[in-house]
C-alpha cells in the first residue's frame, strides 16, 4: 500500500508495521505528530498497543524501559530538549540491554530557543550505547523503524533513528507501507531473552561491584560490534523482501572522485543534485552518506575514502571547542591508514539551528575544499554573518 | 489607575503569537495591572517561565525575564530568589508545564513556602504542541492523544497546591479580569509561596475537539462552571460536583517563609562557628 505521508507519519506507520506493543510518549515540537499519528492508529484499532500519556520525556523512556523489561516491543519519539531530559534513561535502556526503538527529530538545542533542525541533540547522546541511524527520506524513515527492531532485538541494544526537523518531519512524500502481515515475515514477534517473567523471575538493575562492571561494558562493546554485522544483514534482507536497501553508508559517484563530500540526513538529497551538476561540468566530486553513525562503520568509511585526495565533511552540528562531530569521527577512523589511503579531511560547520543548506552552499563547500592544499584540521564555518 | 503598557511591554515584539481570542492576553494584562498597583520598581521584578504558550509571555515583557526549560521555571526561580531575596520573583506557567513535567517542582515549592508568586494558566490542554492531553484535561474530553476521550483523571491544581503547603492559593478565570487582578495582587503582596490558578480558554486546541471552538462560547462555558468561594462554602458536596470555586481559596500568613527559615539556619551555623 502506498500513502502520502510526512516524515513523522512515516515513523508512526513504521512502528505500526512493526507492531509495537507499548507506546509511551510526551509531546514536543517537531516530534509531536509522530505520537499523534500513533494515538490515531491505536484509536482506529490498526495498532494493538497500549498508549501511555506520561508527564515528561524522562517518564516516556522510563515507561518504555518498564514495558520492554516486561517483555513488550516498545516505541517512543522525541526531540532536542526532550531527548536531553531522557539522557539518564537512555543509559538505563542501553545498559539494561533493552532493545527500545525511538525516533528523534533532530532539533537545535536551547537557549536561544529554536525548533529548527540540527544534529546536536542526537549527537550529544552518542556515548549512551544506543545505535543511531540518520535518515534522508520518509521512505527511509519508515523502513529504518522496521530494520531498527530487527537489529535492536538481535543484539539487545536500543536504537534511535534520526530525522531532520521540518525538512523531513513535516514534508510529504509517497511512501510504500509494507503492512503488518508482510513485515511479520521479516520481523518475527519479539522474544526477549530475559524479561520479568512470573514463572522464572529475573532482576534488572542490581548493584554491580568493581570486579564485574567492566565486563558488562565489554559485553556492550561486543554487542555493538555484532550490531554492525546485524545492521548490514538486516538491510540486505529488507532489500530482498521489499526491494529497498540503503546500506550502512552510501557511496554516490565517489569511486573515481578526487573530492568527496560527506553528509548525513536531508542535506544528502541536496548534495546529490549538486554532485550531478558539478560532474556534468567536469568536476571530480562524489558523495558519501553516513546512515549508521553508531556503531560507526569505520571500515566502510575507510574503503569509501581511500582513493580520493580530499574529503569535505558537512557537519550540521558543533562540538564547541573541537569542531564538527562527523569530521572528528572520520579523522579518527582514518588515522591509522597509510598516507596514500588517508586523504585531507576538511570539516565544515553548516546549517545550524535550521539554516537552510541550499545547493549554492554545498557548491561553495566543494569549491573551498578543492582550493585547499593543506590539511590543518581547523573547522571552517560556512555562511556566518558579521 | 491608567495602565502604562509601554512601561511593561516590548511593543517592538508585537504582534504576539497567541491565537485571536486566547485567554493568555487577559491574564498577562491582569498580571501587569497587579504589578503596577503594588508599585514595585520594574527592575526589582524577575518574571520566569518554562515552555508552552503561556511561557512565551516573558518574551513580550520589558523586564528581567528568563525563558527556561519545560517544567523547570520554579527551580530557576528558586535560584534567583535565594540569590536576591530582596527582589520579587514571579513565575508564569501552564497546566502541562506546572503540573505534568514540572509537577515535582510545583509540590516542592509549595512545601518550602518560598516567597515566589506563581500564576498557572490552566486551559486543560497542551496548546503549543497541538492539543495533547494534559494533567487537567477533563475525563472523557477529546485531545490529539485521546481521540476516544481521556481516561486519565485530572488534577485539581489549587487543591494540590494547598495540600502541598502553599500559603496563598487563589483561583480566577478569564471571564473576570478585575477579580483576577485582585487575586494576583494578593499573591504578590503575600510573603510565601502564592499560587494563582487561572481557568483559561484554548478554543483552538481544546475547544475545537470538544464542540467549544468559539472563544466566547468556551469562556462562557468556563464561567458557568465557576462558583464564588463564599457561595461554595454554603453548598453541599453534590451541588459542588463539576464546579470550580473561585476567589481566595486559602491563605496562611503564620507559616514561616523559606528564606526567613534559612536565615536562621545561617545564623545558627555562624554562631556555632564563632564559638
XYZ file of C-alpha atoms in Angstrom:
661
model
C 0.000 0.000 0.000
C 1.209 3.493 -0.849
C 0.260 6.606 1.088
C 1.305 10.231 1.066
C 2.952 10.661 4.468
C 5.083 13.172 6.317
C 8.380 12.028 7.789
C 6.739 11.966 11.203
C 3.778 9.927 9.993
C 6.231 7.558 8.309
C 7.894 6.928 11.680
C 4.487 6.178 13.213
C 3.490 3.849 10.360
C 6.830 2.092 10.714
C 6.052 1.381 14.374
C 2.587 0.250 13.297
C 4.031 -2.227 10.772
C 6.467 -3.481 13.410
C 3.543 -3.945 15.778
C 4.975 -2.050 18.717
C 3.028 -3.135 21.787
C 3.572 -0.172 24.081
C 3.986 3.476 23.094
C 4.944 5.806 25.911
C 5.368 9.409 24.841
C 5.259 13.113 25.642
C 4.598 15.953 23.182
C 7.406 18.177 21.878
C 7.688 20.164 18.674
C 8.515 18.996 15.969
C 8.078 15.383 17.036
C 4.502 15.557 18.298
C 2.776 14.420 15.128
C 4.570 11.065 15.390
C 2.821 10.220 18.638
C -0.426 11.832 17.496
C -0.430 9.567 14.453
C 0.316 6.592 16.701
C -2.536 7.607 19.017
C -4.741 7.685 15.905
C -3.551 4.294 14.688
C -4.191 2.832 18.135
C -7.610 4.538 18.340
C -8.566 3.171 14.912
C -7.583 -0.307 16.020
C -4.879 -0.535 13.356
C -2.209 -0.957 16.016
C -2.975 -3.090 19.033
C -0.855 -1.213 21.535
C -1.090 0.474 24.885
C -0.575 4.219 24.556
C 0.707 5.833 27.762
C 0.375 9.604 28.104
C 3.213 10.322 30.507
C 4.211 13.545 32.259
C 7.674 14.086 30.760
C 10.181 12.588 28.331
C 12.114 11.143 31.241
C 8.948 9.232 32.126
C 8.355 8.372 28.460
C 11.634 6.465 28.254
C 11.146 5.010 31.739
C 7.741 3.755 30.574
C 9.346 2.093 27.541
C 12.044 0.555 29.728
C 9.448 -0.859 32.112
C 7.297 -2.253 29.325
C 10.299 -3.670 27.480
C 11.529 -5.315 30.682
C 8.072 -6.860 30.991
C 8.584 -8.396 27.550
C 6.900 -5.909 25.192
C 8.150 -4.319 21.973
C 8.117 -0.584 22.637
C 8.344 2.673 20.713
C 8.661 6.337 21.564
C 9.657 9.558 19.869
C 11.147 12.836 20.993
C 13.281 15.796 20.009
C 16.010 18.113 21.347
C 15.191 19.186 24.934
C 13.069 16.072 25.334
C 15.952 13.846 24.308
C 18.252 15.723 26.668
C 15.800 15.186 29.521
C 15.794 11.461 28.679
C 19.565 11.237 28.966
C 19.625 9.295 32.232
C 17.050 6.851 30.865
C 18.950 6.406 27.583
C 21.832 4.996 29.596
C 19.366 2.838 31.523
C 17.854 1.325 28.384
C 21.260 0.591 26.865
C 22.962 -0.741 29.993
C 19.804 -2.680 30.826
C 20.226 -4.194 27.328
C 16.635 -3.387 26.391
C 16.016 -3.047 22.633
C 13.760 0.023 22.736
C 13.309 1.811 19.394
C 12.878 5.581 19.282
C 12.560 8.238 16.616
C 14.331 11.501 17.360
C 13.519 14.538 15.274
C 16.767 16.483 15.033
C 16.185 19.928 16.532
C 18.699 22.518 17.738
C 19.308 22.844 21.486
C 18.309 25.883 23.565
C 18.842 28.593 24.592
C 18.282 30.582 22.375
C 15.156 28.722 21.637
C 14.924 27.067 18.256
C 12.572 24.449 16.894
C 14.557 24.019 13.679
C 16.925 21.303 12.705
C 20.470 20.471 13.624
C 22.164 17.339 14.886
C 23.474 18.427 18.277
C 20.618 16.842 20.226
C 21.220 13.291 18.986
C 24.989 13.567 18.747
C 25.109 14.649 22.387
C 23.708 11.159 23.146
C 26.455 9.438 21.158
C 28.030 7.770 24.172
C 24.896 6.301 25.750
C 25.181 2.930 23.988
C 22.323 3.487 21.529
C 22.605 2.680 17.852
C 21.968 5.732 15.685
C 20.635 5.892 12.118
C 20.358 9.177 10.170
C 17.556 9.150 7.586
C 17.241 11.045 4.346
C 13.703 10.402 3.100
C 10.292 9.500 4.505
C 10.507 6.018 2.989
C 13.863 5.540 4.657
C 12.336 6.637 7.988
C 9.584 4.019 7.779
C 11.920 1.283 6.585
C 14.519 2.148 9.210
C 11.993 1.808 12.048
C 11.346 -1.760 10.911
C 15.043 -2.518 10.414
C 15.785 -0.940 13.790
C 13.688 -3.523 15.629
C 15.401 -6.321 13.735
C 18.859 -5.102 14.739
C 17.947 -3.981 18.265
C 16.391 -7.317 19.161
C 19.290 -9.271 17.641
C 21.862 -7.567 19.865
C 19.771 -6.384 22.843
C 20.660 -2.740 22.400
C 18.299 0.208 21.833
C 18.128 2.049 18.502
C 17.498 5.715 17.770
C 16.615 6.749 14.257
C 17.014 10.380 13.447
C 15.154 12.626 11.014
C 15.587 16.338 10.331
C 13.067 18.760 11.831
C 10.613 20.122 9.259
C 12.735 19.298 6.187
C 11.689 15.694 6.772
C 9.364 15.639 9.777
C 6.708 17.851 8.182
C 7.137 17.316 4.432
C 5.084 14.825 2.435
C 6.201 12.055 0.100
C 4.664 8.942 -1.371
C 5.666 6.129 0.975
C 5.272 2.423 0.453
C 3.880 0.743 3.564
C 4.669 -2.977 3.859
C 1.830 -3.521 6.351
C 1.873 -5.733 9.426
C 1.491 -9.059 7.657
C 4.404 -8.648 5.266
C 6.522 -7.059 7.992
C 5.868 -10.092 10.161
C 7.685 -12.207 7.572
C 10.740 -10.003 8.057
C 10.422 -9.196 11.736
C 9.052 -12.020 13.880
C 7.278 -11.213 17.164
C 9.594 -10.005 19.924
C 11.020 -12.823 22.001
C 13.031 -11.290 24.826
C 15.990 -13.319 26.042
C 15.487 -12.133 29.605
C 12.437 -10.366 30.972
C 10.292 -10.037 34.062
C 8.733 -13.457 33.831
C 6.283 -14.544 36.533
C 7.278 -18.171 36.006
C 11.001 -17.554 36.023
C 11.737 -14.280 37.826
C 14.712 -12.089 36.783
C 16.136 -8.927 38.302
C 17.225 -5.852 36.330
C 19.353 -3.028 37.689
C 21.227 -4.624 40.567
C 24.368 -3.222 42.184
C 27.449 -4.182 40.186
C 30.715 -4.133 42.121
C 34.069 -3.026 40.737
C 35.159 -6.531 39.825
C 32.424 -7.114 37.211
C 31.229 -3.682 35.968
C 33.871 -3.545 33.246
C 32.714 -6.886 31.876
C 29.178 -5.522 31.467
C 30.590 -2.687 29.387
C 32.795 -5.066 27.425
C 29.742 -7.139 26.532
C 28.019 -3.994 25.302
C 31.014 -3.328 23.071
C 30.822 -6.876 21.712
C 27.123 -6.345 21.051
C 27.913 -3.108 19.207
C 30.472 -4.943 17.066
C 27.834 -7.535 16.306
C 25.305 -4.759 15.613
C 27.413 -3.653 12.653
C 27.011 -7.078 11.066
C 23.345 -7.347 12.073
C 22.574 -3.915 10.622
C 24.153 -4.923 7.333
C 22.274 -8.238 7.294
C 19.000 -6.551 8.270
C 19.333 -4.080 5.392
C 20.191 -6.805 2.858
C 17.309 -8.976 3.960
C 14.979 -5.988 3.848
C 16.151 -5.287 0.323
C 15.479 -8.877 -0.730
C 11.971 -8.814 0.742
C 10.811 -5.299 -0.031
C 13.117 -4.178 -2.833
C 14.637 -1.292 -0.903
C 18.063 -1.145 0.710
C 20.119 1.757 1.958
C 23.413 0.330 3.130
C 25.103 1.489 6.301
C 26.791 4.130 4.202
C 26.045 5.109 0.635
C 28.693 5.961 -1.962
C 27.410 8.255 -4.674
C 29.829 8.803 -7.574
C 32.628 8.506 -5.058
C 34.725 5.701 -6.629
C 36.623 7.935 -9.046
C 36.189 11.273 -7.262
C 39.101 13.457 -6.155
C 36.869 15.307 -3.703
C 34.241 13.551 -1.625
C 31.590 15.388 0.355
C 30.217 13.673 3.465
C 26.664 14.246 4.671
C 24.020 12.753 6.955
C 20.299 13.479 6.920
C 18.398 15.573 4.379
C 21.441 17.567 3.250
C 22.324 14.353 1.380
C 19.461 14.756 -1.097
C 20.503 18.307 -1.866
C 24.141 17.249 -2.175
C 23.231 14.580 -4.751
C 21.817 17.282 -7.021
C 24.965 19.380 -6.571
C 27.210 16.390 -7.317
C 25.271 15.649 -10.533
C 25.555 19.271 -11.546
C 29.270 19.585 -10.758
C 30.096 16.308 -12.501
C 28.200 17.488 -15.577
C 30.585 20.434 -15.538
C 33.547 18.078 -15.429
C 34.414 18.312 -11.750
C 35.718 15.217 -9.996
C 33.387 15.166 -6.985
C 31.454 12.453 -5.183
C 29.375 11.930 -2.083
C 29.435 9.701 0.973
C 26.260 9.467 3.011
C 26.611 8.238 6.584
C 23.410 6.388 7.511
C 24.566 4.383 10.500
C 26.503 6.507 12.958
C 26.610 4.152 15.968
C 28.205 1.708 15.705
C 30.418 3.738 13.390
C 31.017 1.825 10.133
C 34.711 2.730 10.221
C 35.934 0.090 7.775
C 33.319 1.007 5.172
C 34.210 4.677 5.556
C 37.932 3.899 5.167
C 37.254 1.997 1.951
C 34.959 4.680 0.580
C 37.502 7.442 1.166
C 40.708 5.528 0.397
C 41.074 6.673 -3.208
C 40.257 10.364 -3.026
C 42.512 13.363 -2.406
C 40.283 15.333 -0.071
C 37.137 14.972 1.975
C 34.732 17.794 2.854
C 32.552 16.888 5.820
C 29.317 18.855 6.215
C 28.586 18.930 9.932
C 25.155 20.242 10.890
C 26.423 20.229 14.465
C 29.226 21.668 16.505
C 31.197 20.193 19.336
C 32.208 23.571 20.699
C 35.921 23.527 21.388
C 36.710 20.761 18.916
C 34.663 21.089 15.719
C 32.177 19.098 13.701
C 31.422 15.671 15.136
C 31.209 13.690 11.887
C 34.575 15.187 10.850
C 36.117 14.069 14.150
C 34.782 10.546 13.725
C 36.071 10.289 10.164
C 39.515 11.658 11.077
C 39.669 9.134 13.871
C 38.640 6.277 11.561
C 41.327 7.187 9.022
C 44.198 7.951 11.399
C 45.848 4.542 11.166
C 45.588 4.321 7.400
C 48.783 4.524 5.365
C 49.341 8.027 3.890
C 48.229 7.039 0.375
C 44.849 5.936 1.758
C 44.458 8.949 4.025
C 43.021 11.992 2.226
C 42.930 15.524 3.627
C 39.831 15.996 5.772
C 38.237 19.435 5.897
C 35.447 19.970 8.410
C 32.661 22.439 7.599
C 30.167 23.752 10.135
C 26.944 24.479 8.293
C 23.178 24.769 8.691
C 22.997 25.066 12.492
C 19.619 25.938 14.014
C 17.780 25.047 10.794
C 19.657 27.415 8.479
C 18.990 26.049 5.025
C 21.733 24.084 3.277
C 20.881 25.070 -0.288
C 22.742 23.820 -3.393
C 24.795 27.045 -3.590
C 26.086 26.418 -0.047
C 27.164 22.873 -0.915
C 28.818 24.077 -4.119
C 30.644 26.736 -2.104
C 31.965 23.989 0.183
C 33.119 21.887 -2.785
C 34.835 24.949 -4.284
C 36.520 25.741 -0.989
C 37.732 22.180 -0.440
C 39.175 21.927 -3.946
C 41.282 25.040 -3.342
C 42.782 23.810 -0.083
C 46.249 22.299 -0.260
C 46.951 21.916 3.458
C 45.119 19.676 5.913
C 45.282 21.891 9.006
C 42.378 20.330 10.929
C 40.695 23.666 11.501
C 36.924 23.971 11.460
C 35.522 26.056 8.636
C 32.275 27.945 9.255
C 30.028 28.421 6.268
C 27.626 31.344 5.804
C 28.483 33.168 9.040
C 27.093 36.678 9.288
C 29.351 39.502 10.517
C -5.349 53.622 37.531
C -4.380 54.125 33.906
C -2.300 51.301 32.516
C 1.044 52.287 31.058
C 1.608 49.376 28.705
C 4.779 50.771 27.198
C 6.408 50.631 30.638
C 5.907 46.869 30.714
C 5.707 45.527 27.187
C 8.210 45.152 24.375
C 5.928 46.774 21.830
C 8.515 46.075 19.113
C 7.831 42.355 19.642
C 4.157 42.704 18.711
C 2.117 41.122 17.259
C 2.283 38.247 19.738
C 1.974 34.565 18.736
C -1.188 33.753 20.697
C -4.355 32.848 18.777
C -7.072 35.519 18.448
C -9.341 35.191 21.475
C -6.757 33.436 23.654
C -7.167 33.999 27.381
C -3.451 34.472 27.993
C -3.710 38.141 26.931
C -6.329 38.789 29.630
C -4.108 37.068 32.195
C -0.933 38.957 31.237
C -2.883 42.203 31.434
C -4.225 41.311 34.906
C -0.686 40.426 35.992
C 0.741 43.709 34.708
C -2.036 45.756 36.314
C -1.406 43.955 39.602
C 2.340 44.650 39.317
C 1.636 48.304 38.526
C -0.648 48.737 41.524
C 1.789 47.223 44.022
C 4.205 49.877 42.713
C 7.357 47.796 42.751
C 10.224 49.272 40.737
C 10.072 47.371 37.476
C 13.754 46.415 37.614
C 13.202 44.738 41.001
C 10.977 42.100 39.396
C 12.033 38.949 37.549
C 9.438 37.026 35.536
C 10.337 33.401 34.852
C 8.632 30.905 32.564
C 9.056 27.375 31.251
C 7.713 26.086 27.930
C 4.344 26.358 26.275
C 2.013 29.078 25.003
C 1.843 30.732 28.439
C 5.576 30.588 28.824
C 6.019 32.811 25.805
C 4.692 35.746 27.891
C 8.077 36.881 29.282
C 9.280 37.365 25.706
C 6.854 40.264 25.438
C 7.723 41.851 28.802
C 10.243 44.664 29.093
C 11.581 43.336 32.405
C 14.163 40.940 33.791
C 12.961 37.675 32.302
C 14.167 34.114 31.955
C 12.538 31.745 29.468
C 13.676 28.376 30.793
C 13.116 24.698 30.030
C 9.869 22.729 30.163
C 8.589 22.395 33.724
C 11.646 23.835 35.461
C 10.729 27.514 35.790
C 10.202 27.188 39.565
C 13.674 25.719 40.067
C 15.324 28.579 38.153
C 13.114 30.990 40.122
C 14.173 29.406 43.427
C 17.806 30.015 42.485
C 17.087 33.651 41.656
C 15.086 34.236 44.827
C 17.761 32.756 47.091
C 20.481 34.815 45.384
C 18.401 38.010 45.602
C 15.782 37.521 48.352
C 15.201 41.284 48.403
C 13.768 41.168 44.872
C 10.421 39.932 43.551
C 10.092 36.737 41.552
C 7.003 35.874 39.508
C 6.595 32.629 37.582
C 4.051 32.209 34.799
C 3.294 28.688 33.677
C 0.659 26.466 32.076
C -1.103 23.318 33.262
C 1.209 20.975 31.335
C 4.325 22.895 32.300
C 3.451 23.285 36.000
C 1.512 20.132 36.802
C 2.954 17.464 34.479
C 6.630 17.772 33.630
C 7.105 20.338 36.413
C 4.773 18.708 38.940
C 7.611 17.674 41.190
C 8.967 21.222 41.424
C 5.442 22.561 41.983
C 4.792 20.470 45.081
C 8.277 21.098 46.485
C 7.972 24.856 46.006
C 4.668 24.670 47.910
C 6.343 22.617 50.622
C 9.192 25.103 51.060
C 6.852 28.098 51.066
C 9.418 30.192 49.226
C 8.349 33.775 48.506
C 7.519 33.383 44.805
C 4.245 34.174 43.043
C 3.160 31.511 40.589
C 0.445 32.089 38.001
C -0.776 28.876 36.366
C -2.812 29.297 33.207
C -4.992 26.208 33.197
C -6.523 25.697 29.767
C -6.827 21.887 30.065
C -4.546 21.063 27.133
C -1.050 21.256 25.662
C -1.800 24.118 23.273
C 1.523 24.872 21.667
C 2.352 21.333 20.551
C -1.099 20.812 19.072
C -3.627 19.727 21.681
C -2.420 16.689 23.574
C -3.923 15.538 26.875
C -2.602 17.435 29.877
C -2.946 16.585 33.586
C -6.014 18.845 33.757
C -7.815 17.554 30.660
C -11.250 16.514 31.983
C -12.267 12.853 31.942
C -13.830 11.957 28.634
C -12.576 15.094 26.839
C -11.047 14.668 23.423
C -7.455 15.569 22.667
C -4.914 14.769 19.968
C -3.637 11.903 22.119
C -7.091 10.794 23.272
C -9.305 10.633 20.167
C -11.848 8.494 22.042
C -11.835 10.585 25.175
C -9.454 10.967 28.076
C -9.227 8.175 30.639
C -6.666 9.847 32.942
C -8.302 11.620 35.927
C -7.375 15.331 36.083
C -5.602 17.214 38.863
C -7.339 19.925 40.864
C -4.325 22.237 40.807
C -5.480 24.543 43.589
C -6.263 21.668 45.966
C -2.950 20.044 45.089
C -1.041 23.239 45.947
C -2.967 23.784 49.170
C -2.309 20.197 50.190
C 1.387 20.525 49.355
C 1.748 23.553 51.630
C 1.312 26.717 49.535
C 0.305 29.533 51.869
C -1.718 31.543 49.343
C -3.961 29.728 46.883
C -6.447 31.516 44.670
C -8.404 30.585 41.592
C -9.587 33.062 38.992
C -10.798 32.841 35.429
C -10.523 34.768 32.199
C -14.167 35.811 32.428
C -13.252 38.318 35.125
C -10.060 40.297 34.632
C -10.830 42.567 37.582
C -11.143 39.694 40.051
C -8.051 38.112 38.555
C -6.024 41.283 39.034
C -7.113 41.408 42.685
C -6.163 37.762 43.258
C -2.752 38.205 41.632
C -2.138 41.388 43.667
C -2.927 39.402 46.813
C -0.364 36.835 45.730
C 2.295 39.443 45.058
C 1.740 41.016 48.475
C 1.804 37.645 50.234
C 5.041 36.652 51.965
C 5.368 32.999 50.988
C 4.549 30.737 48.073
C 1.474 32.078 46.294
C -0.362 30.175 43.569
C -2.994 31.761 41.367
C -4.665 29.186 39.134
C -6.440 30.796 36.206
C -9.096 28.886 34.299
C -8.492 29.863 30.697
C -9.657 29.051 27.199
C -7.818 27.229 24.472
C -10.559 27.162 21.866
C -8.005 26.306 19.172
C -6.798 23.031 20.649
C -9.203 22.096 23.447
C -12.418 23.752 22.268
C -12.121 22.621 18.654
C -12.121 18.968 19.664
C -14.857 19.381 22.277
C -17.556 21.360 20.448
C -16.440 24.655 22.009
C -14.396 26.188 19.217
C -15.790 29.683 19.648
C -13.717 31.583 22.252
C -16.682 33.453 23.748
C -18.658 30.234 23.994
C -15.736 28.462 25.672
C -15.170 31.327 28.122
C -18.894 31.325 28.954
C -18.645 27.574 29.467
C -15.762 28.094 31.886
C -17.575 30.885 33.734
C -20.691 28.703 34.071
C -18.629 26.095 35.915
C -17.286 28.567 38.448
C -18.866 29.460 41.746
C -17.702 32.134 44.143
C -15.799 30.680 47.076
C -18.185 32.263 49.616
C -21.152 30.778 47.790
C -19.330 27.428 47.513
C -18.933 27.327 51.319
C -22.712 27.095 51.625
C -23.093 24.369 49.002
C -23.214 20.615 49.518
C -20.671 18.223 48.042
C -23.246 17.093 45.478
C -24.039 20.673 44.469
C -20.343 21.386 44.035
C -19.711 18.438 41.707
C -18.195 19.712 38.454
C -17.947 23.266 39.856
C -14.773 25.280 40.413
C -14.773 27.576 43.451
C -13.120 30.875 42.507
C -11.652 33.579 44.703
C -9.157 33.341 47.551
C -9.236 29.652 48.492
C -6.553 29.525 51.156
C -4.286 31.946 52.971
C -1.898 31.295 55.835
C 0.180 34.258 56.997
C 1.539 32.377 60.012
C 3.793 29.785 58.404
C 7.393 30.913 58.058
C 8.680 31.806 54.606
C 11.543 29.650 53.344
C 14.320 32.264 53.231
C 13.385 33.554 56.696
C 13.787 29.992 57.992
C 17.005 29.571 56.020
C 18.451 32.761 57.524
C 18.012 31.305 60.994
C 19.996 28.228 59.979
C 22.746 30.507 58.659
C 22.750 32.449 61.953
C 22.925 29.230 63.950
C 25.823 27.956 61.867
C 27.664 31.276 62.101
C 27.200 31.449 65.873
C 28.461 27.879 66.249
C 31.500 28.557 64.060
C 32.410 31.712 66.056
C 32.456 29.780 69.313
